Coordinates of C-alpha atoms in Angstrom, one line a residue:
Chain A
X17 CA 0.0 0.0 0.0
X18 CA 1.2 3.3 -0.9
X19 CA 1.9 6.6 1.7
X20 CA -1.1 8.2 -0.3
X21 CA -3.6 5.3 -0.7
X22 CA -2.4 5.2 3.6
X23 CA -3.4 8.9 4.1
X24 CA -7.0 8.6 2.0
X25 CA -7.8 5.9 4.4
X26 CA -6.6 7.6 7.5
X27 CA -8.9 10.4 6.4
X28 CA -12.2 8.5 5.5
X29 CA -11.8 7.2 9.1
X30 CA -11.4 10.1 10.8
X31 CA -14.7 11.3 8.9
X32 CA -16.7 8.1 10.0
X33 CA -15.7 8.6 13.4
X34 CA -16.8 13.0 13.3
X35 CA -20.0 11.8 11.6
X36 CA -20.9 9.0 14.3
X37 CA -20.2 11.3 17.3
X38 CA -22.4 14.2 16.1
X39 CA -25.3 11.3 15.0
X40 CA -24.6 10.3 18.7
X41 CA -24.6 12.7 20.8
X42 CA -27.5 13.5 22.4
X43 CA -29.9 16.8 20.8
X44 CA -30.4 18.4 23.6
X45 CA -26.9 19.4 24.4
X46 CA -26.5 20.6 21.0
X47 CA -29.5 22.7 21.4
X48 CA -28.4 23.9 24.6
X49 CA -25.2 25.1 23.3
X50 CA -26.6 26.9 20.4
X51 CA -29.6 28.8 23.1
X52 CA -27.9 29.2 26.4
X53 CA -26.2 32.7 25.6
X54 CA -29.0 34.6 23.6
X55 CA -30.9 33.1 26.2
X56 CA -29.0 34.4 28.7
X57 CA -28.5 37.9 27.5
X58 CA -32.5 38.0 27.0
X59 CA -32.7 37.3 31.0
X60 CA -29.8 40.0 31.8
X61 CA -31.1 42.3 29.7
X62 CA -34.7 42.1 30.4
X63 CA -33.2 41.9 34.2
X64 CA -31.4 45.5 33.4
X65 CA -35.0 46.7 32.2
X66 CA -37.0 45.9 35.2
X67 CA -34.8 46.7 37.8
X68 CA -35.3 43.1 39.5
X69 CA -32.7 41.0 40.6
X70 CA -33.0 36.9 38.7
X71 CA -31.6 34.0 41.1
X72 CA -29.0 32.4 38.6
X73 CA -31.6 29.5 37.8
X74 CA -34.5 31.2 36.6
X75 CA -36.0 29.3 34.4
X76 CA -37.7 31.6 31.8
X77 CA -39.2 30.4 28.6
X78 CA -36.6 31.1 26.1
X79 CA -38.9 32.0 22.9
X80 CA -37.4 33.6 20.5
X81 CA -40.1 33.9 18.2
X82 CA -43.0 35.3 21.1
X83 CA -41.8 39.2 21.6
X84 CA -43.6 39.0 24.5
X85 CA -42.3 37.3 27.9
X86 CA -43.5 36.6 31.4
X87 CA -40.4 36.0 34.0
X88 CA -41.0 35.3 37.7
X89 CA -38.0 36.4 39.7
X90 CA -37.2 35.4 43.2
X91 CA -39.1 32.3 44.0
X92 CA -37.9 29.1 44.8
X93 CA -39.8 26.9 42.0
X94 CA -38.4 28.0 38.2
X95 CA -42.3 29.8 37.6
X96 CA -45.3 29.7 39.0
X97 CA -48.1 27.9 37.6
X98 CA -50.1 30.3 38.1
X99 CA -49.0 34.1 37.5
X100 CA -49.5 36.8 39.9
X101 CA -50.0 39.6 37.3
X102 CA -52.2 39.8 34.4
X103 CA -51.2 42.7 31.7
X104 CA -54.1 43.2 29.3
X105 CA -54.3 44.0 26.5
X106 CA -51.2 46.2 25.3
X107 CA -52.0 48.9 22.7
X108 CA -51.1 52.4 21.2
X109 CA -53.5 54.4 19.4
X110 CA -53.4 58.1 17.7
X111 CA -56.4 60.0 19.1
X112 CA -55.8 62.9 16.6
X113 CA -54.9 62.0 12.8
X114 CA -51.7 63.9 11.2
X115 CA -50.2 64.4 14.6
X116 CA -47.0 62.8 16.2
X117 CA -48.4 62.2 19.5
X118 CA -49.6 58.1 20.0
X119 CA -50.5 56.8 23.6
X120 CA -49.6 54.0 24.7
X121 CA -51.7 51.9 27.6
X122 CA -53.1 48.5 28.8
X123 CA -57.2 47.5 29.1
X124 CA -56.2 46.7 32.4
X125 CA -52.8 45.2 34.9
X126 CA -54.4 43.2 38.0
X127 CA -51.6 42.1 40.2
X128 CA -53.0 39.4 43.2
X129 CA -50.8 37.9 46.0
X130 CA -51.3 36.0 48.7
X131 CA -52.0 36.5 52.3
X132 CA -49.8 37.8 54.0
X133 CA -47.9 39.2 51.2
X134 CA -48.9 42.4 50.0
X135 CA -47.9 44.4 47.3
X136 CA -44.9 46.9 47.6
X137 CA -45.0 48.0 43.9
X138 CA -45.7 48.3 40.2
X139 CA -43.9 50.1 37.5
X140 CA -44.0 50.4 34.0
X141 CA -41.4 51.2 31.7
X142 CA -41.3 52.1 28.1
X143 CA -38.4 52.6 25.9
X144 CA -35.8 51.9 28.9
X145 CA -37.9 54.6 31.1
X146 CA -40.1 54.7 33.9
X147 CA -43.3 56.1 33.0
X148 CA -45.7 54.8 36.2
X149 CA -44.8 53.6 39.5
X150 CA -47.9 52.3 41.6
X151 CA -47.6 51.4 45.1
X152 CA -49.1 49.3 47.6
X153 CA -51.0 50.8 50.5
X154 CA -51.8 47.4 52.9
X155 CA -52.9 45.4 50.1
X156 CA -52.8 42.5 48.5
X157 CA -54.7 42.9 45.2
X158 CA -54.0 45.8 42.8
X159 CA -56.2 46.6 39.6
X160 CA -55.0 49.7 37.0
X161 CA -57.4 50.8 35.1
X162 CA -56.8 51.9 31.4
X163 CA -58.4 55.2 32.2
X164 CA -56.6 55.7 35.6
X165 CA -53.2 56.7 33.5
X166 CA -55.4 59.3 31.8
X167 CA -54.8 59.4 27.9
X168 CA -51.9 56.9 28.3
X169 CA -48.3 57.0 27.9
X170 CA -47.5 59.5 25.2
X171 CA -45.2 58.2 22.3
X172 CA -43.5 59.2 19.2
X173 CA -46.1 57.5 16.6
X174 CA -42.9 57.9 14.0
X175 CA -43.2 57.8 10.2
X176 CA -45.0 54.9 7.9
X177 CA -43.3 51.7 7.7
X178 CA -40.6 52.9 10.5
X179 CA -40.3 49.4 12.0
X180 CA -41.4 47.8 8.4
X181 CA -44.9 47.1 8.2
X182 CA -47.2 49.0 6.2
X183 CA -49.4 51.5 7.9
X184 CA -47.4 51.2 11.3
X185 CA -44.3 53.6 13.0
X186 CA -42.4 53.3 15.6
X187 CA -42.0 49.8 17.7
X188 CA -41.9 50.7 21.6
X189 CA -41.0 48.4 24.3
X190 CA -42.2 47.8 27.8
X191 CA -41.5 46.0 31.1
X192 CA -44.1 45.7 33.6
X193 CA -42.9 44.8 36.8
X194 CA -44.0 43.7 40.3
X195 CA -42.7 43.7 43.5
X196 CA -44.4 42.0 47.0
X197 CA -43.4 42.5 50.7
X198 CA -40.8 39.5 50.2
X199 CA -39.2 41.2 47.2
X200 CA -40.1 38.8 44.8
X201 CA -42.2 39.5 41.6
X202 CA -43.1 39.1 37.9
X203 CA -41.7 40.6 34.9
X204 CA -43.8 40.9 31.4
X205 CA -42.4 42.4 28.6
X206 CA -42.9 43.0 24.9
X207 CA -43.7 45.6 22.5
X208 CA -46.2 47.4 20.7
X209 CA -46.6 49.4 17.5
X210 CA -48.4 52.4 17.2
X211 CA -50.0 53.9 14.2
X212 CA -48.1 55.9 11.8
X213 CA -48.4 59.8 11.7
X214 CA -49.3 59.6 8.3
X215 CA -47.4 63.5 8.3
X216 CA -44.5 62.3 5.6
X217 CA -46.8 61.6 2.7
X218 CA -48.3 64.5 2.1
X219 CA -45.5 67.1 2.3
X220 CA -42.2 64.7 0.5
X221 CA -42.6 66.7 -2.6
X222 CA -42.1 70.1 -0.9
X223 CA -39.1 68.5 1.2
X224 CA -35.2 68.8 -0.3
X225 CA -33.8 65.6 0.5
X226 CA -31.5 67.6 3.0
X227 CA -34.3 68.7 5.3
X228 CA -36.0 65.4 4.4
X229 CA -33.1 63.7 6.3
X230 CA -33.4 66.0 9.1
X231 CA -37.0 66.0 9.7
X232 CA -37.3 61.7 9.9
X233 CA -34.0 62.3 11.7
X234 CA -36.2 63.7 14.6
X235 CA -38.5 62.0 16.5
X236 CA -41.3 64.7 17.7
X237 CA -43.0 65.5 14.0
X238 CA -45.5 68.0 14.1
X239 CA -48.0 69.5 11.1
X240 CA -46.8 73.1 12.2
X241 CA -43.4 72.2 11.7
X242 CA -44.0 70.8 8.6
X243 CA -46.7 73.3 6.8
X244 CA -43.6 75.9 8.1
X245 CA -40.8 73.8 6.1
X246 CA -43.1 73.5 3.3
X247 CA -43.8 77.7 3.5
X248 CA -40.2 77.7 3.8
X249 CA -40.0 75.9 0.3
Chain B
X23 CA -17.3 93.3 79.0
X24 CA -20.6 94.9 77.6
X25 CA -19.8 94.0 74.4
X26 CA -18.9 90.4 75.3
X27 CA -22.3 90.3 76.8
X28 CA -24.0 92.0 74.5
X29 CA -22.7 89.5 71.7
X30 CA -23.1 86.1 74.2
X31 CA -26.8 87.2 74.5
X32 CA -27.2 87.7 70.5
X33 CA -25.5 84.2 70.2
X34 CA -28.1 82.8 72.6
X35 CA -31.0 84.2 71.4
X36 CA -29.8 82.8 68.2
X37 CA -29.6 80.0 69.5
X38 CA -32.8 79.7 71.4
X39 CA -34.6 80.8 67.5
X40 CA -32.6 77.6 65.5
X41 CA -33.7 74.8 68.3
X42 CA -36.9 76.1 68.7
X43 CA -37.7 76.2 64.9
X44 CA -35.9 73.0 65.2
X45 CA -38.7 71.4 67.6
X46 CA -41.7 73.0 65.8
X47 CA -40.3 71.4 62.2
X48 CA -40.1 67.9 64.6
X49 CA -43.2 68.5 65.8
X50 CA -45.1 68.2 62.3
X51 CA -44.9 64.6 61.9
X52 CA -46.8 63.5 64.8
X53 CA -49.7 65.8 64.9
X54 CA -51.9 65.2 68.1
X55 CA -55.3 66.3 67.3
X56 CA -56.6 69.0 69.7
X57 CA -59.5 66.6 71.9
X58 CA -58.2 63.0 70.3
X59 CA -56.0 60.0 71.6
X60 CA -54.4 57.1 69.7
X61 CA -56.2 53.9 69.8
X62 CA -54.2 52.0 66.8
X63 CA -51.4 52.8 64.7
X64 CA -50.1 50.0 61.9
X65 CA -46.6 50.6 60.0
X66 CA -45.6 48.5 56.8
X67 CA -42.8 50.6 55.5
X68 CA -43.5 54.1 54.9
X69 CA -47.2 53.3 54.6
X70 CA -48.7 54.2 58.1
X71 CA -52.4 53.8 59.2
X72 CA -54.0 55.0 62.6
X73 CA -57.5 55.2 64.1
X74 CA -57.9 58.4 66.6
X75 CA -60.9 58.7 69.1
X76 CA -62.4 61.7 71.2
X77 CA -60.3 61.8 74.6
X78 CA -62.5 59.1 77.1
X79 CA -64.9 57.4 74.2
X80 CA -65.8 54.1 74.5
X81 CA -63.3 52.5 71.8
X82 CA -65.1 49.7 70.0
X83 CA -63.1 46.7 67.5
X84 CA -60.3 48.4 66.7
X85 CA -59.1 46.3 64.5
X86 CA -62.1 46.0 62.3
X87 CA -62.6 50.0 62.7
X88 CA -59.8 50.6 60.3
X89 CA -60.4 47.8 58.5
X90 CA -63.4 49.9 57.3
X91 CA -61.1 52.4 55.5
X92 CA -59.0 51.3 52.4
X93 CA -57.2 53.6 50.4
X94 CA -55.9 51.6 47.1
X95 CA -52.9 52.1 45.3
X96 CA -51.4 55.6 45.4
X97 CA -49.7 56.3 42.0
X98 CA -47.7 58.5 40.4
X99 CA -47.1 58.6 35.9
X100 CA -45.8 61.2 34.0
X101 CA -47.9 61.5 30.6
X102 CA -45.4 62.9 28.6
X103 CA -41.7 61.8 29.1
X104 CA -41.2 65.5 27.8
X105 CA -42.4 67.3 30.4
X106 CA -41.2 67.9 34.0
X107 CA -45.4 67.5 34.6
X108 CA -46.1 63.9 36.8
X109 CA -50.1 63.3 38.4
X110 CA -50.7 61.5 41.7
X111 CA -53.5 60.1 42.1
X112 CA -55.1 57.0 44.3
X113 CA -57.2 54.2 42.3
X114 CA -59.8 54.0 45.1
X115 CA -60.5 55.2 48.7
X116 CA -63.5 53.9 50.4
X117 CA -64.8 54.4 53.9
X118 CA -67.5 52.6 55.5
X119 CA -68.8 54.3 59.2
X120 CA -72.3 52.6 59.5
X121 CA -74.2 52.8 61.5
X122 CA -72.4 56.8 61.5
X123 CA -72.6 59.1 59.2
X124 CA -69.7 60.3 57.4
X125 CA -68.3 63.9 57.5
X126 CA -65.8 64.3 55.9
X127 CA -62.6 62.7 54.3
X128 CA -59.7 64.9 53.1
X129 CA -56.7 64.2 50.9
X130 CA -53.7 65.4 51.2
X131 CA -50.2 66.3 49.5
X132 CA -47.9 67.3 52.7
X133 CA -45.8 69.9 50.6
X134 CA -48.8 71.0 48.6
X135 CA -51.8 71.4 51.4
X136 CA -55.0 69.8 51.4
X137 CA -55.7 68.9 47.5
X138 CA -59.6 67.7 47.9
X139 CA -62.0 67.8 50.3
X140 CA -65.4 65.5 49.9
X141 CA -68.4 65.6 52.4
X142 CA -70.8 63.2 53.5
X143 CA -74.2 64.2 52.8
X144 CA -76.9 61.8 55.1
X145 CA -74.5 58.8 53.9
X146 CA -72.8 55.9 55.8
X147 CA -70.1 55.1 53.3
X148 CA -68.3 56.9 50.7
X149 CA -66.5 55.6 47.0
X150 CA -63.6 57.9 45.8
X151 CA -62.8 56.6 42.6
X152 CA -59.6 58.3 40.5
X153 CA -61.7 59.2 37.7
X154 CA -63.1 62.0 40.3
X155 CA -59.7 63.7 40.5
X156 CA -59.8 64.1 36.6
X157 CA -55.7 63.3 35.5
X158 CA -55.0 63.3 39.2
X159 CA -52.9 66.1 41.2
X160 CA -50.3 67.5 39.1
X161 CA -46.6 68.0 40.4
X162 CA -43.3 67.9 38.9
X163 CA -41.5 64.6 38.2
X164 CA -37.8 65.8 39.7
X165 CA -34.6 64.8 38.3
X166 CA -33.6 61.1 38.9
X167 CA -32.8 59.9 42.6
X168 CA -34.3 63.3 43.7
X169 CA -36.7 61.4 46.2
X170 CA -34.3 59.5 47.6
X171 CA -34.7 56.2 45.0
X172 CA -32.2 56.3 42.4
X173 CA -34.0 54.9 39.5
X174 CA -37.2 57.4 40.7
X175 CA -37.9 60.9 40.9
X176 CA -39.5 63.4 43.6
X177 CA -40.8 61.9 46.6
X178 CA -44.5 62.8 47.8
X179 CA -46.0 62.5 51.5
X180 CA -49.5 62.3 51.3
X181 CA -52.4 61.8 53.7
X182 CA -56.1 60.8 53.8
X183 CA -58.2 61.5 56.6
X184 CA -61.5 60.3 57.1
X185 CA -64.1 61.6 59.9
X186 CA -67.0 60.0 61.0
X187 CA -70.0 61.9 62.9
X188 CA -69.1 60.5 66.3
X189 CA -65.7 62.2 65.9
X190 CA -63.4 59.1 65.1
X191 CA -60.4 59.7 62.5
X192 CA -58.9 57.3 60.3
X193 CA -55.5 58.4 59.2
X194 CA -53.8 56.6 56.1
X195 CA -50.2 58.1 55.2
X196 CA -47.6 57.5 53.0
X197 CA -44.9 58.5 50.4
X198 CA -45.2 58.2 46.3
X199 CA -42.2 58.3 44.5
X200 CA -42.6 59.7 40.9
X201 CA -40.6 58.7 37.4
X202 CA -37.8 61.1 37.0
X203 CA -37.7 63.9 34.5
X204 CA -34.8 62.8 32.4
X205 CA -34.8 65.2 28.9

């Protein structure tokens, strides 16, 4: 046998022997491998939102497709069966047409907990900031209204197809997050998208494409603004 | 020497004028109403709840006196993340005094005054809902850690009083902590 005809052979084995231990090897390592740090990111960063401190093994669904997520931080079991918190609803609407002002708010956020726990507080962030803190006066049941935040939680609406769909702006994010007399509590988070402002359409052809840049460049569009850059023009 | 005792008795005048402003300030956390004694007083945190009665009145249940008051989640949002504008508000406060009437249950802001005042009118019980208080009470959000939380804003203590016709008082007090203004 020739050094060459040796090598070949050394080489198809070495092959047979790659392919066997990946057939082998059990899936859900190879799955774990591929999640645990998105996975774990997701938890730290969603931590970082909330302002809650995780125990090391929470045990959070790790759905990547689902924007929206439920952790519950502190307890002893990985998640409850049954949640404390229910966040209804999330929703942004545009209560005036052509305007850049959309609000953002819930039908309703129940939070229940058990005698003798009672609830220390509930915030709500959007975009990274706190918009609401509710707190807990010797009680053990909360319930926020949609209309108890008045209009809701004023956003940019942003310019059509900002986040890519059609008819849509802007994407916000939120974290709704509880705290009881223990210090545990729940985390949900996800995102809505508000309507678009619907300002851009009607004024592109009076925009040069230098102010066009700086006008979606900014975030608070307003008509008077505009019909004075179109004046302008 | 006369001016050595001239200025010793401006520096203890002086004196006399910081530690008494100092015990009047003191003073203002623990009112004592005029013609009223403690019967209970509950603490969980910063939220406080007491019952007062007229000096020498028969003191019925306690207990399930102040259990006859609820004030429910005192809140605090800012609309507009723009704005140095937050709103307290409370979601509900109800007060049930049968078979007394009630007369009168007052909310306050303690660096603002009294902010609303409702009356009983021939009525045993009384529903404040937040709706009644339109947006809610309108303060400024303060700049971050300003209350004393650093991921909050300005602190507010507040206090709801409620009276009954036999002269009781239910006290329910607290602080709400506001989002910071961060432009």
């Amino acid at each position: 046998m020739t050094p060459l005809k040796d090598r070949t052979k050394a080489l198809g084995f070495g092959c047979i022997l790659i392919c066997l231990a990946l057939i082998l090897s059990p899936p859900s390592s190879r799955i774990a491998a591929q999640t645990s740090k998105p996975r774990a990111l997701a938890i730290a960063l969603q931590t970082a939102a909330s302002g809650i401190v995780l125990p090391q093994s929470s045990g959070a669904p790790a759905n990547n497709t689902n924007p929206q997520h439920r952790i519950s931080t502190g307890w002893d079991v990985e998640m409850p069966e049954i949640s404390d918190m229910d966040s209804m609803t999330p929703h942004c609407h545009k209560l005036q047409p052509r305007t850049d002002i959309c609000y953002i708010n819930w039908y309703d956020i129940a939070v229940q907990v058990d005698d003798p726990l009672s609830i220390t507080s509930i915030t709500i962030k959007i975009d990274g900031k706190m918009r609401a803190n509710y707190q807990g006066f010797f009680q053990s049941n909360a319930y926020i209204s949609n209309k108890s935040n008045g209009l809701g939680f004023q956003v940019s609406c942003g310019y059509e197809g900002a986040d890519g769909y059609a008819g849509l702006g802007y994407r916000h994010t939120y974290a709704i997050s509880y705290v009881n007399s223990l210090g545990n509590g729940e985390l949900h988070t996800g995102y809505v998208r508000c309507p678009a402002n619907n300002l851009l359409p009607v004024y592109l052809p009076l925009l040069s494409k230098q102010l066009f840049m700086r006008t979606i460049s900014s975030k608070s569009l307003h008509v008077s603004r505009l019909v004075s850059i179109a004046g302008m023009r | 020497m006369r001016k050595i005792f001239f200025s010793l008795l401006a520096a203890g005048l002086l004196l006399a004028g910081i530690f008494g402003a100092i015990q009047s300030a003191h003073g203002q956390d623990v009112v004592q109403p005029e013609g009223r004694e403690l019967v209970l007083r509950e603490v969980d945190g910063e939220n406080v709840r007491e019952l007062w009665a007229p000096v020498g009145a028969a003191v019925p249940d306690a207990v399930e006196v102040l259990s006859n008051f609820t004030t429910n989640t005192p809140y605090c949002y800012q609309p507009d993340p723009a704005k140095d504008e937050c709103f307290i508000n409370w979601y509900s406060i109800y007060a049930d005094s049968a078979p007394d009437n009630i007369r009168t249950i007052t909310t306050t802001l303690t660096s603002k005054g009294i902010m609303a005042s409702y009356k009983g009118f021939f009525q045993t019980s009384m529903y404040i809902s937040y709706n009644m208080a339109g947006q809610g009470y309108r303060v400024e959000c303060g700049a971050l850690g300003s209350g004393g939380v650093p991921t909050l804003g300005k602190s507010y203590a507040w206090n709801i009083k409620v009276e009954d016709a036999t002269g009781y008082w239910i006290s329910h007090s607290g602080t709400i902590y506001c989002p910071a203004y961060t432009p």
